[in-house]
């Protein structure tokens, strides 16, 4: 039992040794905190703009039900009907997170360079500053070194990776309200780009539905000329009415997929970084590592120290 106690490292011994080395602890802590403060001050302020939107029309109307009614006679009439039933808002939300949608958006509004190279906002001049280590601000030429398959000039894939780190979206399952946000070093750009992103998804989904509705109307008219069955013609007339309604709503409604409840706002207070948290975590981690070092020291040299003391008569 005595041998068991001798092999253990007590908390009292740990704190005694820490207290005897408090000068080293304090000096190393000051250095660590100084490095943490310096690092946190190098981080640019981030500003998050948010918006709350809701699906303008959650369902496709009666078109999906009519399509299922046609399935019983589609073989007779020779009509092939596609599957439906997905909610437009779900499809639109996933489209907003897609690489293709971002690529089209970045190319249209020319945001690839600022999204990758923008690193700080000058509050006095109200300008976005580009990272001089990545791009020559005078000539606009990318000067960073090539890394594997990535060249000095960023690709859309790299731009997408930078964008999704700053873009956020969540949906309340009960109310269906969607909250989208964008965080960037410039408060004005975070608001402007989020507004354009929401507008663009409405325009893209509208264009897709218009193209599909016009194609469906043309196809239905062709099938109506081919079939002589009254039941099929009645269902085709109903489908034609629904697609015409879709075409009308797509051209008439501004907020086609998402209706704005709370538009993107101009952030006045930074959303990050939390510099005090960085410094506090540095202190906690430093003290924890110091105690771990003392424990390792006692475990490695605790058995040698008593032997030396006995040999000296102490």
PDB file of C-alpha atoms in Angstrom:
ATOM      1  CA  UNK A   1       0.000   0.000   0.000  1.00  0.00           C
ATOM      2  CA  UNK A   2       2.894   2.314   0.828  1.00  0.00           C
ATOM      3  CA  UNK A   3       4.539   1.509  -2.509  1.00  0.00           C
ATOM      4  CA  UNK A   4       1.262   2.329  -4.237  1.00  0.00           C
ATOM      5  CA  UNK A   5       1.145   5.745  -2.582  1.00  0.00           C
ATOM      6  CA  UNK A   6       4.773   6.469  -3.446  1.00  0.00           C
ATOM      7  CA  UNK A   7       4.118   5.849  -7.108  1.00  0.00           C
ATOM      8  CA  UNK A   8       1.270   8.328  -7.284  1.00  0.00           C
ATOM      9  CA  UNK A   9       1.527  12.006  -8.188  1.00  0.00           C
ATOM     10  CA  UNK A  10      -0.603  14.040  -5.778  1.00  0.00           C
ATOM     11  CA  UNK A  11      -2.266  17.302  -6.689  1.00  0.00           C
ATOM     12  CA  UNK A  12      -0.572  18.953  -3.724  1.00  0.00           C
ATOM     13  CA  UNK A  13       2.846  18.045  -5.089  1.00  0.00           C
ATOM     14  CA  UNK A  14       1.876  19.299  -8.552  1.00  0.00           C
ATOM     15  CA  UNK A  15       0.763  22.687  -7.279  1.00  0.00           C
ATOM     16  CA  UNK A  16       3.775  22.972  -4.977  1.00  0.00           C
ATOM     17  CA  UNK A  17       6.111  22.421  -7.897  1.00  0.00           C
ATOM     18  CA  UNK A  18       4.067  24.858 -10.010  1.00  0.00           C
ATOM     19  CA  UNK A  19       4.331  27.471  -7.269  1.00  0.00           C
ATOM     20  CA  UNK A  20       8.099  27.027  -7.013  1.00  0.00           C
ATOM     21  CA  UNK A  21       8.301  27.630 -10.765  1.00  0.00           C
ATOM     22  CA  UNK A  22       5.798  30.479 -10.781  1.00  0.00           C
ATOM     23  CA  UNK A  23       8.307  32.849 -12.343  1.00  0.00           C
ATOM     24  CA  UNK A  24       8.701  30.623 -15.394  1.00  0.00           C
ATOM     25  CA  UNK A  25       4.953  30.123 -15.515  1.00  0.00           C
ATOM     26  CA  UNK A  26       4.342  33.869 -15.419  1.00  0.00           C
ATOM     27  CA  UNK A  27       6.977  34.674 -18.017  1.00  0.00           C
ATOM     28  CA  UNK A  28       5.792  31.982 -20.430  1.00  0.00           C
ATOM     29  CA  UNK A  29       2.186  33.044 -19.852  1.00  0.00           C
ATOM     30  CA  UNK A  30       3.011  36.662 -20.666  1.00  0.00           C
ATOM     31  CA  UNK A  31       4.729  35.567 -23.885  1.00  0.00           C
ATOM     32  CA  UNK A  32       1.781  33.340 -24.867  1.00  0.00           C
ATOM     33  CA  UNK A  33      -0.777  36.050 -24.130  1.00  0.00           C
ATOM     34  CA  UNK A  34       1.294  38.580 -26.060  1.00  0.00           C
ATOM     35  CA  UNK A  35       1.386  36.251 -29.071  1.00  0.00           C
ATOM     36  CA  UNK A  36      -2.368  35.650 -28.778  1.00  0.00           C
ATOM     37  CA  UNK A  37      -3.079  39.389 -28.620  1.00  0.00           C
ATOM     38  CA  UNK A  38      -0.820  40.044 -31.604  1.00  0.00           C
ATOM     39  CA  UNK A  39      -2.462  37.235 -33.589  1.00  0.00           C
ATOM     40  CA  UNK A  40      -6.004  38.350 -32.758  1.00  0.00           C
ATOM     41  CA  UNK A  41      -5.229  41.928 -33.750  1.00  0.00           C
ATOM     42  CA  UNK A  42      -4.054  40.718 -37.167  1.00  0.00           C
ATOM     43  CA  UNK A  43      -7.448  39.127 -37.819  1.00  0.00           C
ATOM     44  CA  UNK A  44      -9.836  41.389 -39.750  1.00  0.00           C
ATOM     45  CA  UNK A  45     -13.239  42.281 -38.397  1.00  0.00           C
ATOM     46  CA  UNK A  46     -16.113  40.314 -39.880  1.00  0.00           C
ATOM     47  CA  UNK A  47     -19.632  41.604 -40.433  1.00  0.00           C
ATOM     48  CA  UNK A  48     -22.655  39.345 -40.864  1.00  0.00           C
ATOM     49  CA  UNK A  49     -25.805  40.345 -42.704  1.00  0.00           C
ATOM     50  CA  UNK A  50     -28.925  38.211 -42.292  1.00  0.00           C
ATOM     51  CA  UNK A  51     -32.284  37.922 -43.998  1.00  0.00           C
ATOM     52  CA  UNK A  52     -35.464  36.002 -43.245  1.00  0.00           C
ATOM     53  CA  UNK A  53     -37.373  34.629 -46.188  1.00  0.00           C
ATOM     54  CA  UNK A  54     -40.290  32.273 -46.685  1.00  0.00           C
ATOM     55  CA  UNK A  55     -41.455  30.196 -49.602  1.00  0.00           C
ATOM     56  CA  UNK A  56     -43.798  32.258 -51.763  1.00  0.00           C
ATOM     57  CA  UNK A  57     -45.653  29.136 -52.891  1.00  0.00           C
ATOM     58  CA  UNK A  58     -44.891  25.894 -51.075  1.00  0.00           C
ATOM     59  CA  UNK A  59     -46.654  23.609 -53.493  1.00  0.00           C
ATOM     60  CA  UNK A  60     -47.055  23.223 -57.196  1.00  0.00           C
ATOM     61  CA  UNK A  61     -50.798  23.440 -56.979  1.00  0.00           C
ATOM     62  CA  UNK A  62     -52.944  20.745 -58.488  1.00  0.00           C
ATOM     63  CA  UNK A  63     -50.536  19.862 -61.242  1.00  0.00           C
ATOM     64  CA  UNK A  64     -48.974  17.006 -59.264  1.00  0.00           C
ATOM     65  CA  UNK A  65     -52.389  15.499 -58.476  1.00  0.00           C
ATOM     66  CA  UNK A  66     -53.533  15.820 -62.054  1.00  0.00           C
ATOM     67  CA  UNK A  67     -50.358  14.176 -63.251  1.00  0.00           C
ATOM     68  CA  UNK A  68     -51.057  11.197 -61.001  1.00  0.00           C
ATOM     69  CA  UNK A  69     -54.582  10.984 -62.404  1.00  0.00           C
ATOM     70  CA  UNK A  70     -53.155  10.819 -65.908  1.00  0.00           C
ATOM     71  CA  UNK A  71     -50.970   7.848 -65.031  1.00  0.00           C
ATOM     72  CA  UNK A  72     -53.872   5.427 -65.495  1.00  0.00           C
ATOM     73  CA  UNK A  73     -54.462   6.520 -69.064  1.00  0.00           C
ATOM     74  CA  UNK A  74     -50.947   7.624 -70.040  1.00  0.00           C
ATOM     75  CA  UNK A  75     -50.180   4.246 -71.556  1.00  0.00           C
ATOM     76  CA  UNK A  76     -53.278   4.410 -73.734  1.00  0.00           C
ATOM     77  CA  UNK A  77     -52.604   7.972 -74.855  1.00  0.00           C
ATOM     78  CA  UNK A  78     -48.871   7.451 -75.211  1.00  0.00           C
ATOM     79  CA  UNK A  79     -48.020  10.326 -72.843  1.00  0.00           C
ATOM     80  CA  UNK A  80     -44.915  10.183 -70.670  1.00  0.00           C
ATOM     81  CA  UNK A  81     -45.235  12.204 -67.456  1.00  0.00           C
ATOM     82  CA  UNK A  82     -42.355  13.153 -65.198  1.00  0.00           C
ATOM     83  CA  UNK A  83     -42.358  12.826 -61.438  1.00  0.00           C
ATOM     84  CA  UNK A  84     -43.268  15.838 -59.352  1.00  0.00           C
ATOM     85  CA  UNK A  85     -44.130  16.815 -55.817  1.00  0.00           C
ATOM     86  CA  UNK A  86     -40.844  18.407 -54.672  1.00  0.00           C
ATOM     87  CA  UNK A  87     -41.290  21.732 -52.987  1.00  0.00           C
ATOM     88  CA  UNK A  88     -39.792  24.632 -54.861  1.00  0.00           C
ATOM     89  CA  UNK A  89     -38.344  26.131 -51.701  1.00  0.00           C
ATOM     90  CA  UNK A  90     -36.357  22.978 -50.893  1.00  0.00           C
ATOM     91  CA  UNK A  91     -34.989  22.793 -54.427  1.00  0.00           C
ATOM     92  CA  UNK A  92     -34.203  26.515 -54.380  1.00  0.00           C
ATOM     93  CA  UNK A  93     -32.412  26.259 -51.040  1.00  0.00           C
ATOM     94  CA  UNK A  94     -30.233  23.395 -52.261  1.00  0.00           C
ATOM     95  CA  UNK A  95     -29.578  25.290 -55.489  1.00  0.00           C
ATOM     96  CA  UNK A  96     -28.287  28.232 -53.459  1.00  0.00           C
ATOM     97  CA  UNK A  97     -25.720  25.895 -51.871  1.00  0.00           C
ATOM     98  CA  UNK A  98     -24.625  24.387 -55.186  1.00  0.00           C
ATOM     99  CA  UNK A  99     -21.338  25.026 -56.972  1.00  0.00           C
ATOM    100  CA  UNK A 100     -23.004  25.707 -60.295  1.00  0.00           C
ATOM    101  CA  UNK A 101     -25.251  28.425 -58.890  1.00  0.00           C
ATOM    102  CA  UNK A 102     -22.309  30.134 -57.194  1.00  0.00           C
ATOM    103  CA  UNK A 103     -20.209  29.909 -60.367  1.00  0.00           C
ATOM    104  CA  UNK A 104     -22.926  31.582 -62.425  1.00  0.00           C
ATOM    105  CA  UNK A 105     -23.433  34.192 -59.716  1.00  0.00           C
ATOM    106  CA  UNK A 106     -19.699  34.930 -59.339  1.00  0.00           C
ATOM    107  CA  UNK A 107     -19.241  35.246 -63.080  1.00  0.00           C
ATOM    108  CA  UNK A 108     -22.259  37.511 -63.478  1.00  0.00           C
ATOM    109  CA  UNK A 109     -21.364  39.908 -60.659  1.00  0.00           C
ATOM    110  CA  UNK A 110     -17.551  39.525 -60.830  1.00  0.00           C
ATOM    111  CA  UNK A 111     -17.041  38.627 -57.167  1.00  0.00           C
ATOM    112  CA  UNK A 112     -14.389  35.914 -57.542  1.00  0.00           C
ATOM    113  CA  UNK A 113     -11.424  38.237 -56.903  1.00  0.00           C
ATOM    114  CA  UNK A 114     -12.833  40.035 -53.839  1.00  0.00           C
ATOM    115  CA  UNK A 115     -14.207  36.840 -52.283  1.00  0.00           C
ATOM    116  CA  UNK A 116     -10.788  35.147 -52.458  1.00  0.00           C
ATOM    117  CA  UNK A 117      -8.371  38.050 -52.008  1.00  0.00           C
ATOM    118  CA  UNK A 118     -10.407  40.474 -49.898  1.00  0.00           C
ATOM    119  CA  UNK A 119      -8.895  40.514 -46.408  1.00  0.00           C
ATOM    120  CA  UNK A 120      -9.738  43.848 -44.777  1.00  0.00           C
ATOM    121  CA  UNK A 121     -12.167  46.753 -45.037  1.00  0.00           C
ATOM    122  CA  UNK A 122     -10.879  50.313 -44.807  1.00  0.00           C
ATOM    123  CA  UNK A 123     -13.519  52.118 -42.770  1.00  0.00           C
ATOM    124  CA  UNK A 124     -12.183  55.577 -43.596  1.00  0.00           C
ATOM    125  CA  UNK A 125     -12.183  55.176 -47.375  1.00  0.00           C
ATOM    126  CA  UNK A 126     -15.020  52.617 -47.422  1.00  0.00           C
ATOM    127  CA  UNK A 127     -12.997  50.344 -49.688  1.00  0.00           C
ATOM    128  CA  UNK A 128     -12.219  46.657 -49.712  1.00  0.00           C
ATOM    129  CA  UNK A 129      -8.487  45.989 -49.406  1.00  0.00           C
ATOM    130  CA  UNK A 130      -7.030  43.041 -51.289  1.00  0.00           C
ATOM    131  CA  UNK A 131      -4.308  40.842 -49.855  1.00  0.00           C
ATOM    132  CA  UNK A 132      -0.994  42.067 -51.348  1.00  0.00           C
ATOM    133  CA  UNK A 133       0.505  38.590 -50.848  1.00  0.00           C
ATOM    134  CA  UNK A 134      -2.054  37.144 -53.270  1.00  0.00           C
ATOM    135  CA  UNK A 135      -2.565  39.840 -55.868  1.00  0.00           C
ATOM    136  CA  UNK A 136      -0.749  42.904 -57.150  1.00  0.00           C
ATOM    137  CA  UNK A 137      -3.135  45.699 -56.230  1.00  0.00           C
ATOM    138  CA  UNK A 138      -1.726  48.029 -58.898  1.00  0.00           C
ATOM    139  CA  UNK A 139      -1.821  45.694 -61.897  1.00  0.00           C
ATOM    140  CA  UNK A 140      -4.476  43.240 -60.682  1.00  0.00           C
ATOM    141  CA  UNK A 141      -2.190  40.308 -61.476  1.00  0.00           C
ATOM    142  CA  UNK A 142      -2.213  37.292 -59.183  1.00  0.00           C
ATOM    143  CA  UNK A 143       1.243  36.738 -57.710  1.00  0.00           C
ATOM    144  CA  UNK A 144       0.752  33.858 -55.305  1.00  0.00           C
ATOM    145  CA  UNK A 145       2.636  30.618 -56.068  1.00  0.00           C
ATOM    146  CA  UNK A 146       0.988  27.662 -57.765  1.00  0.00           C
ATOM    147  CA  UNK A 147      -0.020  24.826 -55.427  1.00  0.00           C
ATOM    148  CA  UNK A 148      -0.498  21.426 -57.092  1.00  0.00           C
ATOM    149  CA  UNK A 149      -3.308  21.851 -59.648  1.00  0.00           C
ATOM    150  CA  UNK A 150      -4.237  25.320 -58.445  1.00  0.00           C
ATOM    151  CA  UNK A 151      -2.674  28.175 -60.337  1.00  0.00           C
ATOM    152  CA  UNK A 152      -2.015  31.698 -59.134  1.00  0.00           C
ATOM    153  CA  UNK A 153      -5.394  32.815 -60.457  1.00  0.00           C
ATOM    154  CA  UNK A 154      -8.193  31.273 -58.369  1.00  0.00           C
ATOM    155  CA  UNK A 155     -10.718  28.897 -59.888  1.00  0.00           C
ATOM    156  CA  UNK A 156     -14.463  28.893 -59.340  1.00  0.00           C
ATOM    157  CA  UNK A 157     -14.034  25.871 -57.088  1.00  0.00           C
ATOM    158  CA  UNK A 158     -11.697  27.812 -54.819  1.00  0.00           C
ATOM    159  CA  UNK A 159     -14.087  30.738 -54.858  1.00  0.00           C
ATOM    160  CA  UNK A 160     -16.942  28.423 -53.900  1.00  0.00           C
ATOM    161  CA  UNK A 161     -14.944  27.053 -50.969  1.00  0.00           C
ATOM    162  CA  UNK A 162     -14.305  30.589 -49.738  1.00  0.00           C
ATOM    163  CA  UNK A 163     -17.957  31.527 -50.228  1.00  0.00           C
ATOM    164  CA  UNK A 164     -19.550  28.589 -48.375  1.00  0.00           C
ATOM    165  CA  UNK A 165     -17.395  29.329 -45.324  1.00  0.00           C
ATOM    166  CA  UNK A 166     -19.168  32.684 -45.081  1.00  0.00           C
ATOM    167  CA  UNK A 167     -22.641  31.716 -46.293  1.00  0.00           C
ATOM    168  CA  UNK A 168     -25.152  30.170 -43.920  1.00  0.00           C
ATOM    169  CA  UNK A 169     -28.734  28.978 -44.235  1.00  0.00           C
ATOM    170  CA  UNK A 170     -31.191  27.286 -41.906  1.00  0.00           C
ATOM    171  CA  UNK A 171     -34.895  26.543 -42.030  1.00  0.00           C
ATOM    172  CA  UNK A 172     -37.421  26.395 -39.213  1.00  0.00           C
ATOM    173  CA  UNK A 173     -39.223  23.085 -39.646  1.00  0.00           C
ATOM    174  CA  UNK A 174     -42.387  24.370 -37.961  1.00  0.00           C
ATOM    175  CA  UNK A 175     -42.854  27.721 -39.692  1.00  0.00           C
ATOM    176  CA  UNK A 176     -40.865  27.073 -42.883  1.00  0.00           C
ATOM    177  CA  UNK A 177     -39.075  30.406 -42.453  1.00  0.00           C
ATOM    178  CA  UNK A 178     -35.549  30.338 -43.888  1.00  0.00           C
ATOM    179  CA  UNK A 179     -32.726  32.380 -42.388  1.00  0.00           C
ATOM    180  CA  UNK A 180     -29.825  33.105 -44.723  1.00  0.00           C
ATOM    181  CA  UNK A 181     -26.692  34.982 -43.776  1.00  0.00           C
ATOM    182  CA  UNK A 182     -23.403  36.093 -45.250  1.00  0.00           C
ATOM    183  CA  UNK A 183     -20.312  37.156 -43.343  1.00  0.00           C
ATOM    184  CA  UNK A 184     -17.523  39.209 -44.875  1.00  0.00           C
ATOM    185  CA  UNK A 185     -14.890  41.783 -43.996  1.00  0.00           C
ATOM    186  CA  UNK A 186     -16.970  44.532 -45.606  1.00  0.00           C
ATOM    187  CA  UNK A 187     -20.394  45.242 -44.071  1.00  0.00           C
ATOM    188  CA  UNK A 188     -21.715  46.814 -47.270  1.00  0.00           C
ATOM    189  CA  UNK A 189     -20.635  43.915 -49.457  1.00  0.00           C
ATOM    190  CA  UNK A 190     -22.076  41.357 -47.055  1.00  0.00           C
ATOM    191  CA  UNK A 191     -25.464  43.081 -47.349  1.00  0.00           C
ATOM    192  CA  UNK A 192     -25.242  43.721 -51.095  1.00  0.00           C
ATOM    193  CA  UNK A 193     -24.115  40.212 -52.042  1.00  0.00           C
ATOM    194  CA  UNK A 194     -26.748  38.551 -49.862  1.00  0.00           C
ATOM    195  CA  UNK A 195     -29.470  40.710 -51.439  1.00  0.00           C
ATOM    196  CA  UNK A 196     -28.237  39.831 -54.920  1.00  0.00           C
ATOM    197  CA  UNK A 197     -27.980  36.141 -54.010  1.00  0.00           C
ATOM    198  CA  UNK A 198     -31.631  36.005 -52.954  1.00  0.00           C
ATOM    199  CA  UNK A 199     -32.708  37.969 -56.031  1.00  0.00           C
ATOM    200  CA  UNK A 200     -30.687  35.670 -58.275  1.00  0.00           C
ATOM    201  CA  UNK A 201     -32.251  32.454 -56.942  1.00  0.00           C
ATOM    202  CA  UNK A 202     -35.702  33.919 -57.596  1.00  0.00           C
ATOM    203  CA  UNK A 203     -34.692  34.870 -61.144  1.00  0.00           C
ATOM    204  CA  UNK A 204     -33.064  31.499 -61.867  1.00  0.00           C
ATOM    205  CA  UNK A 205     -36.011  29.469 -60.577  1.00  0.00           C
ATOM    206  CA  UNK A 206     -38.400  31.734 -62.475  1.00  0.00           C
ATOM    207  CA  UNK A 207     -36.493  31.248 -65.722  1.00  0.00           C
ATOM    208  CA  UNK A 208     -36.443  27.481 -65.227  1.00  0.00           C
ATOM    209  CA  UNK A 209     -40.172  27.288 -64.561  1.00  0.00           C
ATOM    210  CA  UNK A 210     -40.985  29.522 -67.518  1.00  0.00           C
ATOM    211  CA  UNK A 211     -38.922  27.303 -69.804  1.00  0.00           C
ATOM    212  CA  UNK A 212     -40.518  24.146 -68.400  1.00  0.00           C
ATOM    213  CA  UNK A 213     -44.030  25.577 -68.576  1.00  0.00           C
ATOM    214  CA  UNK A 214     -43.593  26.723 -72.193  1.00  0.00           C
ATOM    215  CA  UNK A 215     -42.182  23.305 -73.125  1.00  0.00           C
ATOM    216  CA  UNK A 216     -45.026  21.548 -71.308  1.00  0.00           C
ATOM    217  CA  UNK A 217     -47.679  23.707 -72.997  1.00  0.00           C
ATOM    218  CA  UNK A 218     -46.210  22.931 -76.395  1.00  0.00           C
ATOM    219  CA  UNK A 219     -46.075  19.224 -75.574  1.00  0.00           C
ATOM    220  CA  UNK A 220     -49.668  19.154 -74.231  1.00  0.00           C
ATOM    221  CA  UNK A 221     -50.980  20.873 -77.353  1.00  0.00           C
ATOM    222  CA  UNK A 222     -49.247  18.289 -79.503  1.00  0.00           C
ATOM    223  CA  UNK A 223     -50.738  15.434 -77.476  1.00  0.00           C
ATOM    224  CA  UNK A 224     -54.200  16.940 -77.608  1.00  0.00           C
ATOM    225  CA  UNK A 225     -54.039  16.866 -81.395  1.00  0.00           C
ATOM    226  CA  UNK A 226     -53.025  13.212 -81.310  1.00  0.00           C
ATOM    227  CA  UNK A 227     -55.570  11.728 -78.884  1.00  0.00           C
ATOM    228  CA  UNK A 228     -59.302  11.295 -79.383  1.00  0.00           C
ATOM    229  CA  UNK A 229     -60.067  10.101 -75.853  1.00  0.00           C
ATOM    230  CA  UNK A 230     -62.339  12.557 -74.066  1.00  0.00           C
ATOM    231  CA  UNK A 231     -60.999  11.653 -70.586  1.00  0.00           C
ATOM    232  CA  UNK A 232     -57.418  12.264 -71.627  1.00  0.00           C
ATOM    233  CA  UNK A 233     -58.310  15.524 -73.336  1.00  0.00           C
ATOM    234  CA  UNK A 234     -60.069  16.763 -70.199  1.00  0.00           C
ATOM    235  CA  UNK A 235     -57.029  15.984 -68.079  1.00  0.00           C
ATOM    236  CA  UNK A 236     -54.760  17.609 -70.656  1.00  0.00           C
ATOM    237  CA  UNK A 237     -56.931  20.722 -70.565  1.00  0.00           C
ATOM    238  CA  UNK A 238     -56.551  20.805 -66.766  1.00  0.00           C
ATOM    239  CA  UNK A 239     -52.792  20.411 -67.034  1.00  0.00           C
ATOM    240  CA  UNK A 240     -52.693  23.111 -69.682  1.00  0.00           C
ATOM    241  CA  UNK A 241     -54.547  25.404 -67.328  1.00  0.00           C
ATOM    242  CA  UNK A 242     -52.097  24.713 -64.496  1.00  0.00           C
ATOM    243  CA  UNK A 243     -49.025  25.297 -66.655  1.00  0.00           C
ATOM    244  CA  UNK A 244     -50.549  28.493 -68.015  1.00  0.00           C
ATOM    245  CA  UNK A 245     -51.124  29.609 -64.433  1.00  0.00           C
ATOM    246  CA  UNK A 246     -47.494  28.804 -63.609  1.00  0.00           C
ATOM    247  CA  UNK A 247     -46.360  30.814 -66.614  1.00  0.00           C
ATOM    248  CA  UNK A 248     -48.525  33.751 -65.589  1.00  0.00           C
ATOM    249  CA  UNK A 249     -47.330  33.732 -61.965  1.00  0.00           C
ATOM    250  CA  UNK A 250     -43.689  33.421 -63.012  1.00  0.00           C
ATOM    251  CA  UNK A 251     -43.936  36.514 -65.182  1.00  0.00           C
ATOM    252  CA  UNK A 252     -46.078  38.536 -62.768  1.00  0.00           C
ATOM    253  CA  UNK A 253     -44.616  37.759 -59.323  1.00  0.00           C
ATOM    254  CA  UNK A 254     -41.391  39.510 -58.305  1.00  0.00           C
ATOM    255  CA  UNK A 255     -40.603  37.247 -55.349  1.00  0.00           C
ATOM    256  CA  UNK A 256     -41.158  34.023 -57.224  1.00  0.00           C
ATOM    257  CA  UNK A 257     -39.739  31.373 -54.881  1.00  0.00           C
ATOM    258  CA  UNK A 258     -38.781  33.262 -51.731  1.00  0.00           C
ATOM    259  CA  UNK A 259     -40.746  36.141 -50.299  1.00  0.00           C
ATOM    260  CA  UNK A 260     -38.750  38.572 -48.192  1.00  0.00           C
ATOM    261  CA  UNK A 261     -39.896  38.890 -44.579  1.00  0.00           C
ATOM    262  CA  UNK A 262     -36.857  40.680 -43.213  1.00  0.00           C
ATOM    263  CA  UNK A 263     -34.453  41.909 -45.934  1.00  0.00           C
ATOM    264  CA  UNK A 264     -30.662  41.838 -45.514  1.00  0.00           C
ATOM    265  CA  UNK A 265     -29.532  44.603 -43.189  1.00  0.00           C
ATOM    266  CA  UNK A 266     -26.348  46.632 -43.070  1.00  0.00           C
ATOM    267  CA  UNK A 267     -24.418  45.325 -40.019  1.00  0.00           C
ATOM    268  CA  UNK A 268     -23.141  48.042 -37.707  1.00  0.00           C
ATOM    269  CA  UNK A 269     -21.384  45.779 -35.179  1.00  0.00           C
ATOM    270  CA  UNK A 270     -18.756  43.184 -36.018  1.00  0.00           C
ATOM    271  CA  UNK A 271     -19.703  39.525 -35.692  1.00  0.00           C
ATOM    272  CA  UNK A 272     -16.131  38.381 -35.148  1.00  0.00           C
ATOM    273  CA  UNK A 273     -13.467  37.591 -34.356  1.00  0.00           C
ATOM    274  CA  UNK A 274     -13.894  37.245 -30.593  1.00  0.00           C
ATOM    275  CA  UNK A 275     -10.460  38.438 -29.555  1.00  0.00           C
ATOM    276  CA  UNK A 276     -11.116  38.231 -25.811  1.00  0.00           C
ATOM    277  CA  UNK A 277     -12.124  34.585 -26.228  1.00  0.00           C
ATOM    278  CA  UNK A 278      -8.917  33.871 -28.154  1.00  0.00           C
ATOM    279  CA  UNK A 279      -6.815  35.383 -25.347  1.00  0.00           C
ATOM    280  CA  UNK A 280      -8.818  33.585 -22.629  1.00  0.00           C
ATOM    281  CA  UNK A 281      -8.464  30.229 -24.373  1.00  0.00           C
ATOM    282  CA  UNK A 282      -4.740  30.857 -24.729  1.00  0.00           C
ATOM    283  CA  UNK A 283      -4.452  31.381 -20.974  1.00  0.00           C
ATOM    284  CA  UNK A 284      -6.447  28.242 -20.191  1.00  0.00           C
ATOM    285  CA  UNK A 285      -4.536  26.062 -22.651  1.00  0.00           C
ATOM    286  CA  UNK A 286      -1.189  27.438 -21.477  1.00  0.00           C
ATOM    287  CA  UNK A 287      -1.920  26.706 -17.812  1.00  0.00           C
ATOM    288  CA  UNK A 288      -3.224  23.259 -18.704  1.00  0.00           C
ATOM    289  CA  UNK A 289      -0.098  22.422 -20.705  1.00  0.00           C
ATOM    290  CA  UNK A 290       2.104  23.721 -17.878  1.00  0.00           C
ATOM    291  CA  UNK A 291       0.402  21.381 -15.404  1.00  0.00           C
ATOM    292  CA  UNK A 292       0.758  18.500 -17.862  1.00  0.00           C
ATOM    293  CA  UNK A 293       4.469  19.273 -18.124  1.00  0.00           C
ATOM    294  CA  UNK A 294       4.802  19.181 -14.315  1.00  0.00           C
ATOM    295  CA  UNK A 295       2.962  15.857 -14.139  1.00  0.00           C
ATOM    296  CA  UNK A 296       5.257  14.352 -16.756  1.00  0.00           C
ATOM    297  CA  UNK A 297       8.263  15.695 -14.894  1.00  0.00           C
ATOM    298  CA  UNK A 298       7.116  14.098 -11.626  1.00  0.00           C
ATOM    299  CA  UNK A 299       6.289  10.795 -13.298  1.00  0.00           C
ATOM    300  CA  UNK A 300       9.707  10.619 -14.938  1.00  0.00           C
ATOM    301  CA  UNK A 301      11.867  11.899 -12.071  1.00  0.00           C
ATOM    302  CA  UNK A 302       9.813  11.288  -8.897  1.00  0.00           C
ATOM    303  CA  UNK A 303      11.540   7.957  -8.173  1.00  0.00           C
ATOM    304  CA  UNK A 304      15.043   9.437  -8.604  1.00  0.00           C
ATOM    305  CA  UNK A 305      14.532  12.447  -6.366  1.00  0.00           C
ATOM    306  CA  UNK A 306      13.887  10.559  -3.072  1.00  0.00           C
ATOM    307  CA  UNK A 307      17.028   8.447  -3.652  1.00  0.00           C
ATOM    308  CA  UNK A 308      19.169  11.548  -3.943  1.00  0.00           C
ATOM    309  CA  UNK A 309      17.629  13.006  -0.788  1.00  0.00           C
ATOM    310  CA  UNK A 310      18.368   9.849   1.205  1.00  0.00           C
ATOM    311  CA  UNK A 311      21.937   9.766   0.020  1.00  0.00           C
ATOM    312  CA  UNK A 312      22.546  13.280   1.248  1.00  0.00           C
ATOM    313  CA  UNK A 313      21.060  12.535   4.658  1.00  0.00           C
ATOM    314  CA  UNK A 314      18.085  14.793   4.128  1.00  0.00           C
TER     315      UNK A 314
END
